Amino acid sequence: MLEKLVGSMTAEQRRSRRWGIFFKLLTFIYLFALLFMFRAPLTGGLGVSGVEAHTAVVQVEGAIASDTYASADNIVGALRRAFEAENSAAVILRINSPGGSPVQAGYVYDEILRLRDEYPDKKAYAVISDIGASGAYYIAAAADEIYANKASLVGSIGVVSGGFGFTELMDKAGVDRRLYTAGENKAFLDPFSPEEQEEVEFWKSVLENTHNQFIEQVKKGRGDRLVDNDKLFSGLVWTGEQAQELGLVDGLGSASWVARELVGHENLVDYTPRPSPLREFTDMLGVAIASALGDQLIESRFNLR
């Protein structure tokens, strides 16, 4: 027992030393990051003054929503900087997104058209990598030309809305729904109340109207390049190869290929705003602490068995 006790104390001392080293290292990283932040600006984005002739890149990555990096504010700001830059020969929207808000996508679509009119000598290309669907394709349709990989997922020109109904579950659990409203439709499509067919039909009309707006903008952007196909606007998604046959994309190629072969300037400069050094540091710090705690818990579990 004495031997076990001594061994346990030794192991505990080793863990304490490791934790001490870890927190000293975090302190050093923190001080280094503070020094860096005082020497570097905290705003996102890329300063590109003085950069030689190049192809500008704006990333559209992840869900398109007002509170994400792929928000209209971020994308539009980057697009303006990219078009305004004296040495940018063209602009590529590098898209890897399943879509999102039609409102945010609409803002970006309109801004692309405005910038194309303001800078007629600079073409806008959309390049889809893994996926460019729904709202992401909405944005792409505003570009002069669209390119994708042969295995990219393209399309999903449709609108979706869903939820759950809990009325039967509530009946089985003996739960009463008590809802008080002013306005006959204020409890519209309440998931805890029985579904009303009239409300469902109205909501379908809203979705249909939004879908028609989507279709109109795609047709405006793609024009007679679209193939006459009954399923084109059905919400289906296609590979890049199939999308080319349907006229949804103009060809197969990457951003580097477009810059090299079409623009003639293979030097890519990314104008997408990035998190400030403070945000990046806090994210890194959080990951480091979580990783260390996880390792410590695993080690403690094995030592205490």
Coordinates of C-alpha atoms in Angstrom, one line a residue:
M1 CA 0.0 0.0 0.0
L2 CA 2.9 2.4 0.8
E3 CA 4.4 1.7 -2.6
K4 CA 1.0 2.4 -4.3
L5 CA 0.6 5.6 -2.3
V6 CA 4.1 6.9 -3.3
G7 CA 3.4 6.0 -6.9
S8 CA 0.1 7.9 -6.8
M9 CA 1.8 11.0 -5.3
T10 CA 4.5 10.9 -7.9
A11 CA 2.0 10.7 -10.7
E12 CA 0.1 13.6 -9.2
Q13 CA 3.3 15.7 -9.0
R14 CA 4.0 14.9 -12.7
R15 CA 0.6 16.1 -13.7
S16 CA 0.9 19.3 -11.6
R17 CA 4.2 20.0 -13.3
R18 CA 2.7 19.5 -16.8
W19 CA -0.2 21.8 -15.9
G20 CA 2.3 24.4 -14.7
I21 CA 4.2 24.2 -18.0
F22 CA 1.0 24.4 -20.0
F23 CA -0.3 27.5 -18.3
K24 CA 3.2 29.2 -18.5
L25 CA 3.1 28.5 -22.2
L26 CA -0.4 29.9 -22.5
T27 CA 0.8 33.1 -20.7
F28 CA 3.7 33.4 -23.1
I29 CA 1.4 32.9 -26.2
Y30 CA -1.0 35.5 -24.7
L31 CA 1.7 38.1 -24.3
F32 CA 3.1 37.4 -27.8
A33 CA -0.4 37.8 -29.2
L34 CA -0.9 41.1 -27.5
L35 CA 2.4 42.4 -28.9
F36 CA 1.4 41.2 -32.4
M37 CA -2.0 42.9 -32.1
F38 CA -0.5 46.2 -31.2
R39 CA 1.7 45.9 -34.3
A40 CA -1.0 44.7 -36.6
P41 CA -4.5 46.0 -37.4
L42 CA -7.4 44.2 -35.8
T43 CA -9.7 44.6 -38.8
G44 CA -10.5 41.8 -41.1
G45 CA -9.8 41.9 -44.8
L46 CA -6.7 42.2 -46.9
G47 CA -4.7 45.3 -47.8
V48 CA -3.6 44.9 -51.4
S49 CA -2.3 48.3 -52.3
G50 CA 0.7 48.0 -54.5
V51 CA 0.1 44.4 -55.5
E52 CA 0.9 43.8 -59.2
A53 CA -1.6 42.7 -61.8
H54 CA -3.6 39.8 -60.4
T55 CA -6.9 38.0 -60.3
A56 CA -9.0 38.9 -57.3
V57 CA -10.7 36.2 -55.3
V58 CA -13.7 36.5 -53.0
Q59 CA -14.7 33.4 -51.0
V60 CA -18.3 32.3 -50.5
E61 CA -17.9 29.5 -48.0
G62 CA -20.4 27.8 -45.6
A63 CA -24.0 28.8 -44.9
I64 CA -25.1 32.1 -46.3
A65 CA -26.7 34.1 -43.5
S66 CA -26.5 37.5 -41.8
D67 CA -24.5 36.1 -38.8
T68 CA -21.9 34.1 -40.7
Y69 CA -18.7 34.8 -42.6
A70 CA -20.7 34.3 -45.8
S71 CA -23.1 37.2 -45.0
A72 CA -24.0 39.7 -47.6
D73 CA -22.1 42.5 -45.7
N74 CA -18.9 40.5 -45.8
I75 CA -19.2 39.3 -49.4
V76 CA -20.4 42.6 -50.8
G77 CA -17.6 44.5 -49.0
A78 CA -15.0 42.1 -50.4
L79 CA -16.5 42.4 -53.9
R80 CA -16.3 46.2 -53.8
R81 CA -12.7 46.1 -52.8
A82 CA -11.9 43.5 -55.5
F83 CA -13.5 45.5 -58.3
E84 CA -12.1 48.8 -57.1
A85 CA -8.5 47.6 -56.9
E86 CA -6.5 49.1 -59.8
N87 CA -4.5 46.0 -60.5
S88 CA -7.2 43.4 -60.3
A89 CA -7.9 42.1 -63.8
A90 CA -11.0 40.1 -63.0
V91 CA -12.9 38.8 -60.0
I92 CA -13.5 35.2 -59.1
L93 CA -16.2 34.2 -56.5
R94 CA -14.9 30.9 -55.2
I95 CA -18.0 29.1 -53.9
N96 CA -18.3 26.2 -51.5
S97 CA -21.7 26.6 -50.0
P98 CA -25.0 24.7 -49.7
G99 CA -26.9 27.9 -49.8
G100 CA -28.9 29.8 -47.1
S101 CA -30.9 33.0 -46.9
P102 CA -32.5 34.1 -50.1
V103 CA -32.4 37.6 -48.8
Q104 CA -28.7 37.6 -48.3
A105 CA -28.1 35.9 -51.6
G106 CA -30.3 38.5 -53.3
Y107 CA -28.3 41.3 -51.9
V108 CA -25.0 39.8 -53.2
Y109 CA -26.6 39.0 -56.6
D110 CA -27.8 42.6 -57.1
E111 CA -24.4 44.0 -56.0
I112 CA -22.5 41.8 -58.5
L113 CA -24.7 43.1 -61.3
R114 CA -24.1 46.7 -60.2
L115 CA -20.4 46.2 -60.0
R116 CA -20.3 44.6 -63.5
D117 CA -22.0 47.6 -64.9
E118 CA -19.7 50.0 -63.0
Y119 CA -16.5 48.1 -64.1
P120 CA -17.4 46.7 -67.6
D121 CA -13.7 45.8 -68.3
K122 CA -13.5 43.4 -65.3
K123 CA -15.3 40.1 -65.7
A124 CA -16.9 38.3 -62.7
Y125 CA -16.4 34.5 -62.7
A126 CA -18.0 32.1 -60.3
V127 CA -16.1 28.9 -59.5
I128 CA -17.9 26.1 -57.6
S129 CA -15.7 23.7 -55.7
D130 CA -17.5 21.0 -53.6
I131 CA -21.0 22.5 -53.7
G132 CA -22.8 25.5 -55.1
A133 CA -26.4 24.9 -54.3
S134 CA -29.6 26.9 -53.6
G135 CA -28.7 30.4 -52.5
A136 CA -25.0 29.8 -53.4
Y137 CA -26.1 29.1 -57.0
Y138 CA -28.3 32.2 -56.8
I139 CA -25.2 34.2 -56.2
A140 CA -23.2 32.4 -59.0
A141 CA -25.9 33.2 -61.5
A142 CA -25.0 36.9 -61.4
A143 CA -21.5 36.2 -62.7
D144 CA -20.5 36.5 -66.3
E145 CA -19.5 32.9 -66.4
I146 CA -19.7 29.9 -64.0
Y147 CA -17.2 27.0 -63.7
A148 CA -17.2 23.9 -61.6
N149 CA -15.4 20.6 -61.1
K150 CA -16.9 17.6 -62.9
A151 CA -17.9 16.2 -59.5
S152 CA -19.2 19.4 -57.9
L153 CA -22.8 19.5 -56.7
V154 CA -24.6 22.3 -58.6
G155 CA -28.2 23.5 -58.6
S156 CA -30.9 22.9 -56.1
I157 CA -33.0 25.7 -57.5
G158 CA -35.8 25.6 -55.1
V159 CA -37.1 26.7 -51.7
V160 CA -37.6 24.6 -48.6
S161 CA -39.3 25.1 -45.3
G162 CA -39.9 22.5 -42.6
G163 CA -40.7 21.8 -39.0
F164 CA -42.3 19.3 -36.7
G165 CA -45.8 18.7 -35.3
F166 CA -46.2 17.7 -31.6
T167 CA -49.9 17.5 -31.2
E168 CA -50.2 13.7 -30.9
L169 CA -47.2 13.6 -28.6
M170 CA -48.8 16.2 -26.4
D171 CA -52.1 14.3 -26.2
K172 CA -50.3 11.1 -25.1
A173 CA -48.3 13.1 -22.5
G174 CA -51.5 14.8 -21.3
V175 CA -50.1 18.3 -22.1
D176 CA -52.5 21.2 -22.9
R177 CA -51.5 23.9 -25.3
R178 CA -52.4 27.4 -23.9
L179 CA -51.8 30.1 -26.5
Y180 CA -53.1 33.6 -26.4
T181 CA -52.9 35.9 -29.4
A182 CA -54.2 39.2 -30.8
G183 CA -54.6 38.7 -34.6
E184 CA -56.3 35.7 -36.1
N185 CA -53.1 34.5 -37.8
K186 CA -50.6 35.3 -35.2
A187 CA -50.2 31.6 -34.2
F188 CA -49.7 30.8 -37.9
L189 CA -48.3 27.2 -38.3
D190 CA -47.7 26.8 -34.6
P191 CA -46.1 23.4 -34.2
F192 CA -48.0 22.7 -31.0
S193 CA -51.4 23.2 -32.5
P194 CA -53.3 21.1 -35.1
E195 CA -52.3 21.9 -38.6
E196 CA -54.8 24.0 -40.6
Q197 CA -55.0 23.3 -44.3
E198 CA -55.7 27.0 -45.1
E199 CA -52.5 28.0 -43.3
V200 CA -50.5 25.3 -45.2
E201 CA -51.8 26.5 -48.5
F202 CA -51.0 30.1 -47.7
W203 CA -47.4 29.1 -46.7
K204 CA -47.0 27.2 -49.9
S205 CA -47.9 30.3 -51.8
V206 CA -45.2 32.2 -50.0
L207 CA -42.6 29.5 -50.9
E208 CA -43.9 29.4 -54.5
N209 CA -43.5 33.2 -54.8
T210 CA -39.9 33.0 -53.4
H211 CA -39.2 30.1 -55.8
N212 CA -40.4 32.2 -58.8
Q213 CA -38.1 35.0 -57.7
F214 CA -35.2 32.6 -57.6
I215 CA -36.1 31.2 -61.1
E216 CA -36.4 34.7 -62.6
Q217 CA -33.0 35.7 -61.3
V218 CA -31.3 32.6 -62.6
K219 CA -32.9 33.1 -66.0
K220 CA -31.8 36.7 -66.0
G221 CA -28.2 35.7 -65.2
R222 CA -27.9 32.6 -67.5
G223 CA -30.1 33.7 -70.3
D224 CA -30.3 31.4 -73.3
R225 CA -27.5 29.2 -72.0
L226 CA -30.1 27.3 -70.0
V227 CA -31.4 24.1 -71.6
D228 CA -35.1 23.7 -71.7
N229 CA -35.7 21.0 -69.1
D230 CA -38.8 20.5 -66.9
K231 CA -36.6 19.5 -63.9
L232 CA -34.2 22.4 -64.1
F233 CA -36.0 24.4 -61.4
S234 CA -37.4 21.4 -59.5
G235 CA -34.8 21.6 -56.7
L236 CA -32.7 18.8 -58.0
V237 CA -28.9 18.9 -57.7
W238 CA -26.5 17.8 -60.4
T239 CA -22.8 17.1 -60.8
G240 CA -20.7 19.7 -62.5
E241 CA -20.6 17.6 -65.7
Q242 CA -24.4 17.3 -65.8
A243 CA -24.8 21.0 -64.9
Q244 CA -22.7 21.9 -68.0
E245 CA -25.0 19.9 -70.2
L246 CA -28.0 21.8 -68.7
G247 CA -26.4 25.2 -69.1
L248 CA -26.1 25.8 -65.4
V249 CA -22.3 26.2 -65.7
D250 CA -20.2 27.3 -68.7
G251 CA -17.4 24.8 -68.3
L252 CA -15.2 22.7 -66.0
G253 CA -12.3 24.2 -64.2
S254 CA -10.8 25.5 -61.0
A255 CA -10.1 29.0 -59.8
S256 CA -6.5 28.7 -60.7
W257 CA -7.4 27.4 -64.2
V258 CA -9.8 30.3 -64.7
A259 CA -7.2 32.8 -63.6
R260 CA -4.5 31.3 -65.8
E261 CA -6.4 30.4 -68.9
L262 CA -9.3 32.9 -69.1
V263 CA -8.1 36.0 -67.2
G264 CA -4.4 35.7 -68.1
H265 CA -3.2 36.5 -64.6
E266 CA -2.6 33.4 -62.5
N267 CA -1.6 35.4 -59.4
L268 CA -4.6 35.0 -57.1
V269 CA -5.2 37.6 -54.4
D270 CA -7.9 36.9 -51.7
Y271 CA -10.0 39.9 -50.8
T272 CA -12.2 38.0 -48.4
P273 CA -12.4 39.5 -44.9
R274 CA -10.8 37.4 -42.2
P275 CA -11.3 37.3 -38.4
S276 CA -9.1 39.8 -36.5
P277 CA -5.9 38.5 -34.9
L278 CA -7.7 38.8 -31.5
R279 CA -10.6 36.5 -32.7
E280 CA -8.1 34.0 -34.2
F281 CA -6.1 34.0 -31.0
T282 CA -9.1 33.5 -28.8
D283 CA -10.3 30.6 -31.0
M284 CA -6.9 29.1 -30.9
L285 CA -6.7 29.5 -27.2
G286 CA -10.1 27.9 -26.7
V287 CA -9.1 24.9 -28.8
A288 CA -5.8 24.5 -26.9
I289 CA -7.5 24.6 -23.5
A290 CA -10.2 22.1 -24.6
S291 CA -7.6 19.8 -26.0
A292 CA -5.5 19.9 -22.9
L293 CA -8.4 19.3 -20.6
G294 CA -9.5 16.4 -22.8
D295 CA -6.0 14.8 -22.6
Q296 CA -6.0 15.4 -18.8
L297 CA -9.3 13.7 -18.3
I298 CA -8.3 10.7 -20.4
E299 CA -5.0 10.4 -18.5
S300 CA -6.8 10.7 -15.1
R301 CA -9.3 8.1 -16.1
F302 CA -6.5 5.6 -16.9
N303 CA -4.5 6.5 -13.8
L304 CA -7.4 6.2 -11.4
R305 CA -8.7 2.8 -12.4

